[in-house]
JSON list of C-alpha atoms in Angstrom, two decimals:
[
{"chain": "A", "resi": 1, "resn": "ALA", "atom": "CA", "xyz": [-34.96, 79.07, 44.88]},
{"chain": "A", "resi": 2, "resn": "GLY", "atom": "CA", "xyz": [-32.39, 76.37, 45.45]},
{"chain": "A", "resi": 3, "resn": "ARG", "atom": "CA", "xyz": [-28.72, 77.32, 45.70]},
{"chain": "A", "resi": 4, "resn": "GLY", "atom": "CA", "xyz": [-25.51, 75.55, 44.76]},
{"chain": "A", "resi": 5, "resn": "GLY", "atom": "CA", "xyz": [-22.81, 76.93, 42.53]},
{"chain": "A", "resi": 6, "resn": "MET", "atom": "CA", "xyz": [-24.83, 79.90, 41.28]},
{"chain": "A", "resi": 7, "resn": "GLY", "atom": "CA", "xyz": [-27.02, 82.35, 43.19]},
{"chain": "A", "resi": 8, "resn": "TYR", "atom": "CA", "xyz": [-30.49, 81.30, 42.06]},
{"chain": "A", "resi": 9, "resn": "LEU", "atom": "CA", "xyz": [-29.75, 78.04, 40.27]},
{"chain": "A", "resi": 10, "resn": "ARG", "atom": "CA", "xyz": [-28.77, 74.63, 41.62]},
{"chain": "A", "resi": 11, "resn": "LYS", "atom": "CA", "xyz": [-26.53, 72.34, 39.57]},
{"chain": "A", "resi": 12, "resn": "ILE", "atom": "CA", "xyz": [-27.85, 68.79, 39.10]},
{"chain": "A", "resi": 13, "resn": "SER", "atom": "CA", "xyz": [-25.48, 67.55, 36.37]},
{"chain": "A", "resi": 14, "resn": "ASP", "atom": "CA", "xyz": [-22.58, 68.82, 34.31]},
{"chain": "A", "resi": 15, "resn": "MET", "atom": "CA", "xyz": [-25.06, 70.45, 31.89]},
{"chain": "A", "resi": 16, "resn": "VAL", "atom": "CA", "xyz": [-28.32, 70.86, 33.83]},
{"chain": "A", "resi": 17, "resn": "TRP", "atom": "CA", "xyz": [-29.24, 73.48, 36.42]},
{"chain": "A", "resi": 18, "resn": "THR", "atom": "CA", "xyz": [-32.62, 73.93, 38.12]},
{"chain": "A", "resi": 19, "resn": "TRP", "atom": "CA", "xyz": [-34.67, 76.45, 40.05]},
{"chain": "A", "resi": 20, "resn": "HIS", "atom": "CA", "xyz": [-38.05, 75.97, 41.68]},
{"chain": "A", "resi": 21, "resn": "GLU", "atom": "CA", "xyz": [-41.05, 77.53, 43.41]},
{"chain": "A", "resi": 22, "resn": "VAL", "atom": "CA", "xyz": [-43.14, 76.00, 46.16]},
{"chain": "A", "resi": 23, "resn": "HIS", "atom": "CA", "xyz": [-46.87, 76.14, 45.50]},
{"chain": "A", "resi": 24, "resn": "ALA", "atom": "CA", "xyz": [-49.58, 75.44, 48.04]},
{"chain": "A", "resi": 25, "resn": "ARG", "atom": "CA", "xyz": [-53.14, 74.47, 47.25]},
{"chain": "A", "resi": 26, "resn": "GLY", "atom": "CA", "xyz": [-55.46, 73.90, 50.16]},
{"chain": "A", "resi": 27, "resn": "ALA", "atom": "CA", "xyz": [-53.82, 71.29, 52.35]},
{"chain": "A", "resi": 28, "resn": "GLY", "atom": "CA", "xyz": [-51.30, 70.43, 49.66]},
{"chain": "A", "resi": 29, "resn": "SER", "atom": "CA", "xyz": [-48.06, 71.87, 48.49]},
{"chain": "A", "resi": 30, "resn": "CYS", "atom": "CA", "xyz": [-45.55, 70.88, 45.86]},
{"chain": "A", "resi": 31, "resn": "GLU", "atom": "CA", "xyz": [-42.46, 72.18, 44.10]},
{"chain": "A", "resi": 32, "resn": "TRP", "atom": "CA", "xyz": [-42.56, 73.36, 40.49]},
{"chain": "A", "resi": 33, "resn": "HIS", "atom": "CA", "xyz": [-39.22, 73.13, 38.67]},
{"chain": "A", "resi": 34, "resn": "SER", "atom": "CA", "xyz": [-37.55, 74.77, 35.70]},
{"chain": "A", "resi": 35, "resn": "TYR", "atom": "CA", "xyz": [-34.26, 73.92, 34.06]},
{"chain": "A", "resi": 36, "resn": "LEU", "atom": "CA", "xyz": [-31.31, 75.52, 32.30]},
{"chain": "A", "resi": 37, "resn": "LEU", "atom": "CA", "xyz": [-29.24, 73.36, 29.95]},
{"chain": "A", "resi": 38, "resn": "ARG", "atom": "CA", "xyz": [-25.70, 74.65, 29.35]},
{"chain": "A", "resi": 39, "resn": "LEU", "atom": "CA", "xyz": [-24.76, 73.06, 26.06]},
{"chain": "A", "resi": 40, "resn": "PRO", "atom": "CA", "xyz": [-21.24, 72.27, 24.87]},
{"chain": "A", "resi": 41, "resn": "GLY", "atom": "CA", "xyz": [-19.94, 75.35, 23.09]},
{"chain": "A", "resi": 42, "resn": "GLY", "atom": "CA", "xyz": [-21.65, 77.80, 25.43]},
{"chain": "A", "resi": 43, "resn": "ALA", "atom": "CA", "xyz": [-25.24, 77.98, 24.14]},
{"chain": "A", "resi": 44, "resn": "SER", "atom": "CA", "xyz": [-28.08, 77.40, 26.59]},
{"chain": "A", "resi": 45, "resn": "VAL", "atom": "CA", "xyz": [-31.70, 76.22, 26.60]},
{"chain": "A", "resi": 46, "resn": "LEU", "atom": "CA", "xyz": [-34.44, 76.88, 29.14]},
{"chain": "A", "resi": 47, "resn": "VAL", "atom": "CA", "xyz": [-37.04, 74.23, 30.01]},
{"chain": "A", "resi": 48, "resn": "ASP", "atom": "CA", "xyz": [-40.42, 75.33, 31.39]},
{"chain": "A", "resi": 49, "resn": "PRO", "atom": "CA", "xyz": [-39.01, 78.60, 32.80]},
{"chain": "A", "resi": 50, "resn": "LEU", "atom": "CA", "xyz": [-40.63, 79.88, 35.98]},
{"chain": "A", "resi": 51, "resn": "PRO", "atom": "CA", "xyz": [-40.28, 83.61, 36.65]},
{"chain": "A", "resi": 52, "resn": "LEU", "atom": "CA", "xyz": [-37.07, 84.73, 38.32]},
{"chain": "A", "resi": 53, "resn": "PRO", "atom": "CA", "xyz": [-36.31, 88.18, 39.72]},
{"chain": "A", "resi": 54, "resn": "ASP", "atom": "CA", "xyz": [-34.60, 90.52, 37.24]},
{"chain": "A", "resi": 55, "resn": "GLU", "atom": "CA", "xyz": [-31.37, 90.33, 39.23]},
{"chain": "A", "resi": 56, "resn": "ALA", "atom": "CA", "xyz": [-31.24, 86.56, 38.54]},
{"chain": "A", "resi": 57, "resn": "LEU", "atom": "CA", "xyz": [-31.43, 86.87, 34.76]},
{"chain": "A", "resi": 58, "resn": "PRO", "atom": "CA", "xyz": [-27.66, 87.46, 34.35]},
{"chain": "A", "resi": 59, "resn": "GLU", "atom": "CA", "xyz": [-27.16, 83.89, 35.65]},
{"chain": "A", "resi": 60, "resn": "LEU", "atom": "CA", "xyz": [-29.20, 82.62, 32.70]},
{"chain": "A", "resi": 61, "resn": "GLU", "atom": "CA", "xyz": [-27.16, 84.84, 30.37]},
{"chain": "A", "resi": 62, "resn": "ARG", "atom": "CA", "xyz": [-23.76, 83.88, 31.77]},
{"chain": "A", "resi": 63, "resn": "ASP", "atom": "CA", "xyz": [-22.55, 82.36, 28.48]},
{"chain": "A", "resi": 64, "resn": "GLY", "atom": "CA", "xyz": [-24.88, 84.42, 26.27]},
{"chain": "A", "resi": 65, "resn": "ALA", "atom": "CA", "xyz": [-28.64, 84.62, 25.99]},
{"chain": "A", "resi": 66, "resn": "PRO", "atom": "CA", "xyz": [-30.52, 81.31, 25.88]},
{"chain": "A", "resi": 67, "resn": "ARG", "atom": "CA", "xyz": [-31.26, 80.34, 22.28]},
{"chain": "A", "resi": 68, "resn": "ASP", "atom": "CA", "xyz": [-34.25, 78.05, 22.83]},
{"chain": "A", "resi": 69, "resn": "ILE", "atom": "CA", "xyz": [-37.09, 77.49, 25.30]},
{"chain": "A", "resi": 70, "resn": "PHE", "atom": "CA", "xyz": [-38.36, 73.90, 25.49]},
{"chain": "A", "resi": 71, "resn": "ILE", "atom": "CA", "xyz": [-41.96, 73.67, 26.73]},
{"chain": "A", "resi": 72, "resn": "THR", "atom": "CA", "xyz": [-42.91, 70.23, 28.00]},
{"chain": "A", "resi": 73, "resn": "SER", "atom": "CA", "xyz": [-46.66, 70.83, 28.36]},
{"chain": "A", "resi": 74, "resn": "GLY", "atom": "CA", "xyz": [-49.36, 73.43, 27.90]},
{"chain": "A", "resi": 75, "resn": "TRP", "atom": "CA", "xyz": [-49.37, 73.76, 31.68]},
{"chain": "A", "resi": 76, "resn": "HIS", "atom": "CA", "xyz": [-45.70, 74.85, 31.63]},
{"chain": "A", "resi": 77, "resn": "VAL", "atom": "CA", "xyz": [-45.59, 77.94, 29.41]},
{"chain": "A", "resi": 78, "resn": "ARG", "atom": "CA", "xyz": [-44.97, 79.94, 32.59]},
{"chain": "A", "resi": 79, "resn": "ASN", "atom": "CA", "xyz": [-42.52, 82.80, 31.81]},
{"chain": "A", "resi": 80, "resn": "SER", "atom": "CA", "xyz": [-41.62, 81.53, 28.33]},
{"chain": "A", "resi": 81, "resn": "LEU", "atom": "CA", "xyz": [-43.29, 84.29, 26.32]},
{"chain": "A", "resi": 82, "resn": "ARG", "atom": "CA", "xyz": [-41.61, 87.09, 28.30]},
{"chain": "A", "resi": 83, "resn": "LEU", "atom": "CA", "xyz": [-38.21, 85.43, 27.96]},
{"chain": "A", "resi": 84, "resn": "LYS", "atom": "CA", "xyz": [-38.76, 84.70, 24.24]},
{"chain": "A", "resi": 85, "resn": "GLU", "atom": "CA", "xyz": [-39.35, 88.40, 23.76]},
{"chain": "A", "resi": 86, "resn": "ARG", "atom": "CA", "xyz": [-36.32, 89.38, 25.86]},
{"chain": "A", "resi": 87, "resn": "TRP", "atom": "CA", "xyz": [-33.87, 87.08, 24.07]},
{"chain": "A", "resi": 88, "resn": "ASP", "atom": "CA", "xyz": [-35.60, 86.39, 20.74]},
{"chain": "A", "resi": 89, "resn": "CYS", "atom": "CA", "xyz": [-35.25, 82.64, 21.33]},
{"chain": "A", "resi": 90, "resn": "ARG", "atom": "CA", "xyz": [-37.18, 79.86, 19.65]},
{"chain": "A", "resi": 91, "resn": "ILE", "atom": "CA", "xyz": [-40.08, 78.03, 21.29]},
{"chain": "A", "resi": 92, "resn": "VAL", "atom": "CA", "xyz": [-39.47, 74.26, 21.03]},
{"chain": "A", "resi": 93, "resn": "ALA", "atom": "CA", "xyz": [-42.37, 71.92, 21.86]},
{"chain": "A", "resi": 94, "resn": "HIS", "atom": "CA", "xyz": [-44.10, 68.77, 20.66]},
{"chain": "A", "resi": 95, "resn": "GLU", "atom": "CA", "xyz": [-45.88, 69.18, 17.35]},
{"chain": "A", "resi": 96, "resn": "LYS", "atom": "CA", "xyz": [-49.20, 68.60, 19.18]},
{"chain": "A", "resi": 97, "resn": "ALA", "atom": "CA", "xyz": [-48.60, 71.81, 21.20]},
{"chain": "A", "resi": 98, "resn": "ALA", "atom": "CA", "xyz": [-49.46, 74.01, 18.21]},
{"chain": "A", "resi": 99, "resn": "GLY", "atom": "CA", "xyz": [-52.42, 76.17, 19.24]},
{"chain": "A", "resi": 100, "resn": "ARG", "atom": "CA", "xyz": [-52.30, 74.91, 22.84]},
{"chain": "A", "resi": 101, "resn": "ILE", "atom": "CA", "xyz": [-49.53, 77.00, 24.43]},
{"chain": "A", "resi": 102, "resn": "GLY", "atom": "CA", "xyz": [-50.43, 80.59, 23.46]},
{"chain": "A", "resi": 103, "resn": "ALA", "atom": "CA", "xyz": [-47.39, 81.04, 21.23]},
{"chain": "A", "resi": 104, "resn": "ALA", "atom": "CA", "xyz": [-46.14, 79.82, 17.91]},
{"chain": "A", "resi": 105, "resn": "VAL", "atom": "CA", "xyz": [-44.00, 76.69, 18.11]},
{"chain": "A", "resi": 106, "resn": "ASP", "atom": "CA", "xyz": [-40.86, 77.65, 16.22]},
{"chain": "A", "resi": 107, "resn": "LEU", "atom": "CA", "xyz": [-39.37, 74.15, 16.31]},
{"chain": "A", "resi": 108, "resn": "PRO", "atom": "CA", "xyz": [-41.96, 71.36, 16.58]},
{"chain": "A", "resi": 109, "resn": "VAL", "atom": "CA", "xyz": [-40.58, 68.02, 17.78]},
{"chain": "A", "resi": 110, "resn": "ARG", "atom": "CA", "xyz": [-41.74, 64.41, 17.86]},
{"chain": "A", "resi": 111, "resn": "ASP", "atom": "CA", "xyz": [-40.89, 61.46, 20.06]},
{"chain": "A", "resi": 112, "resn": "GLY", "atom": "CA", "xyz": [-37.24, 60.52, 19.71]},
{"chain": "A", "resi": 113, "resn": "ASP", "atom": "CA", "xyz": [-36.08, 63.71, 17.98]},
{"chain": "A", "resi": 114, "resn": "ALA", "atom": "CA", "xyz": [-32.48, 64.60, 18.78]},
{"chain": "A", "resi": 115, "resn": "LEU", "atom": "CA", "xyz": [-32.01, 68.14, 20.10]},
{"chain": "A", "resi": 116, "resn": "TRP", "atom": "CA", "xyz": [-28.88, 70.28, 20.49]},
{"chain": "A", "resi": 117, "resn": "GLY", "atom": "CA", "xyz": [-26.59, 67.27, 20.09]},
{"chain": "A", "resi": 118, "resn": "VAL", "atom": "CA", "xyz": [-27.13, 66.20, 23.72]},
{"chain": "A", "resi": 119, "resn": "ALA", "atom": "CA", "xyz": [-30.86, 65.68, 24.28]},
{"chain": "A", "resi": 120, "resn": "ARG", "atom": "CA", "xyz": [-33.79, 63.66, 22.99]},
{"chain": "A", "resi": 121, "resn": "ALA", "atom": "CA", "xyz": [-37.53, 64.42, 23.05]},
{"chain": "A", "resi": 122, "resn": "CYS", "atom": "CA", "xyz": [-39.61, 61.76, 24.86]},
{"chain": "A", "resi": 123, "resn": "HIS", "atom": "CA", "xyz": [-43.33, 62.11, 24.07]},
{"chain": "A", "resi": 124, "resn": "LEU", "atom": "CA", "xyz": [-45.50, 60.96, 26.99]},
{"chain": "A", "resi": 125, "resn": "PRO", "atom": "CA", "xyz": [-48.75, 59.81, 25.32]},
{"chain": "A", "resi": 126, "resn": "PHE", "atom": "CA", "xyz": [-50.23, 58.48, 28.59]},
{"chain": "A", "resi": 127, "resn": "ALA", "atom": "CA", "xyz": [-50.29, 61.97, 30.16]},
{"chain": "A", "resi": 128, "resn": "ASP", "atom": "CA", "xyz": [-53.32, 64.27, 30.37]},
{"chain": "A", "resi": 129, "resn": "LEU", "atom": "CA", "xyz": [-52.30, 66.66, 27.61]},
{"chain": "A", "resi": 130, "resn": "PRO", "atom": "CA", "xyz": [-51.51, 65.36, 24.12]},
{"chain": "A", "resi": 131, "resn": "GLU", "atom": "CA", "xyz": [-48.33, 67.47, 23.84]},
{"chain": "A", "resi": 132, "resn": "GLU", "atom": "CA", "xyz": [-46.65, 66.40, 27.09]},
{"chain": "A", "resi": 133, "resn": "THR", "atom": "CA", "xyz": [-43.07, 65.63, 26.22]},
{"chain": "A", "resi": 134, "resn": "GLY", "atom": "CA", "xyz": [-40.12, 64.84, 28.44]},
{"chain": "A", "resi": 135, "resn": "LEU", "atom": "CA", "xyz": [-36.54, 65.63, 27.65]},
{"chain": "A", "resi": 136, "resn": "PHE", "atom": "CA", "xyz": [-33.64, 63.25, 28.19]},
{"chain": "A", "resi": 137, "resn": "VAL", "atom": "CA", "xyz": [-30.30, 65.06, 28.53]},
{"chain": "A", "resi": 138, "resn": "ALA", "atom": "CA", "xyz": [-27.15, 62.96, 28.02]},
{"chain": "A", "resi": 139, "resn": "SER", "atom": "CA", "xyz": [-25.23, 64.78, 30.72]},
{"chain": "A", "resi": 140, "resn": "ASP", "atom": "CA", "xyz": [-23.17, 63.39, 33.58]},
{"chain": "A", "resi": 141, "resn": "PRO", "atom": "CA", "xyz": [-25.25, 62.06, 35.23]},
{"chain": "A", "resi": 142, "resn": "GLY", "atom": "CA", "xyz": [-28.05, 61.75, 32.67]},
{"chain": "A", "resi": 143, "resn": "VAL", "atom": "CA", "xyz": [-31.19, 63.75, 33.44]},
{"chain": "A", "resi": 144, "resn": "LEU", "atom": "CA", "xyz": [-34.78, 62.97, 32.41]},
{"chain": "A", "resi": 145, "resn": "ILE", "atom": "CA", "xyz": [-37.17, 65.93, 32.70]},
{"chain": "A", "resi": 146, "resn": "VAL", "atom": "CA", "xyz": [-40.72, 64.57, 32.70]},
{"chain": "A", "resi": 147, "resn": "CYS", "atom": "CA", "xyz": [-42.99, 67.61, 33.09]},
{"chain": "A", "resi": 148, "resn": "GLU", "atom": "CA", "xyz": [-46.08, 66.58, 35.08]},
{"chain": "A", "resi": 149, "resn": "ALA", "atom": "CA", "xyz": [-46.32, 62.91, 34.15]},
{"chain": "A", "resi": 150, "resn": "PHE", "atom": "CA", "xyz": [-44.59, 61.95, 37.39]},
{"chain": "A", "resi": 151, "resn": "CYS", "atom": "CA", "xyz": [-44.18, 63.77, 40.67]},
{"chain": "A", "resi": 152, "resn": "GLY", "atom": "CA", "xyz": [-42.09, 63.73, 43.76]},
{"chain": "A", "resi": 153, "resn": "PRO", "atom": "CA", "xyz": [-43.22, 64.37, 47.34]},
{"chain": "A", "resi": 154, "resn": "ARG", "atom": "CA", "xyz": [-46.63, 66.01, 47.75]},
{"chain": "A", "resi": 155, "resn": "THR", "atom": "CA", "xyz": [-48.75, 66.78, 50.79]},
{"chain": "A", "resi": 156, "resn": "ASP", "atom": "CA", "xyz": [-51.99, 66.46, 48.77]},
{"chain": "A", "resi": 157, "resn": "ALA", "atom": "CA", "xyz": [-51.25, 62.92, 47.51]},
{"chain": "A", "resi": 158, "resn": "PRO", "atom": "CA", "xyz": [-49.68, 59.78, 48.96]},
{"chain": "A", "resi": 159, "resn": "VAL", "atom": "CA", "xyz": [-46.17, 60.55, 47.66]},
{"chain": "A", "resi": 160, "resn": "GLY", "atom": "CA", "xyz": [-43.68, 60.78, 50.50]},
{"chain": "A", "resi": 161, "resn": "PRO", "atom": "CA", "xyz": [-40.16, 62.18, 50.80]},
{"chain": "A", "resi": 162, "resn": "GLY", "atom": "CA", "xyz": [-37.73, 60.42, 48.48]},
{"chain": "A", "resi": 163, "resn": "GLU", "atom": "CA", "xyz": [-40.55, 58.81, 46.46]},
{"chain": "A", "resi": 164, "resn": "LEU", "atom": "CA", "xyz": [-41.54, 59.17, 42.81]},
{"chain": "A", "resi": 165, "resn": "ASN", "atom": "CA", "xyz": [-45.00, 58.35, 41.52]},
{"chain": "A", "resi": 166, "resn": "VAL", "atom": "CA", "xyz": [-47.30, 58.80, 38.56]},
{"chain": "A", "resi": 167, "resn": "TYR", "atom": "CA", "xyz": [-48.86, 62.25, 38.91]},
{"chain": "A", "resi": 168, "resn": "PRO", "atom": "CA", "xyz": [-51.95, 61.98, 41.16]},
{"chain": "A", "resi": 169, "resn": "GLY", "atom": "CA", "xyz": [-55.13, 61.12, 39.28]},
{"chain": "A", "resi": 170, "resn": "ARG", "atom": "CA", "xyz": [-53.35, 59.66, 36.26]},
{"chain": "A", "resi": 171, "resn": "SER", "atom": "CA", "xyz": [-52.90, 56.05, 35.38]},
{"chain": "A", "resi": 172, "resn": "ILE", "atom": "CA", "xyz": [-50.64, 54.38, 32.86]}
]
């Protein structure tokens, strides 16, 4: 995973850290990302958490166990259920995710809902899955996490280095 400030996590704003995996499919490859939000006051939230080795988990627990896991899409449950069990955190997802993510949604959200005093849910109704919801974090700089609605560089689609595009096969 990326490095920068912490062993497994890379800092992208004053509140947001990321880690990723590279996935290859046929001739294509792409990066999948997860996020850690360090909230004012020391609480933290995970977004679409990919698995990390056990030795990396103390980085996520640095200021205490994460209290919530925000799932942007049914495609992004990933390691959420294992981590929910480990830390007894809430699953936060769009209200349309109920029954679609394999876990109870403890805190259903709608477009525009304020979260944790620093974030806002951004429902993406043009995306493939009805629950796809981005998360805007009012950090420095601001960060918009947009699940799979948009993508960066890919070898299986015409999205080059430094470019951002609508996820291949989708139109808005």
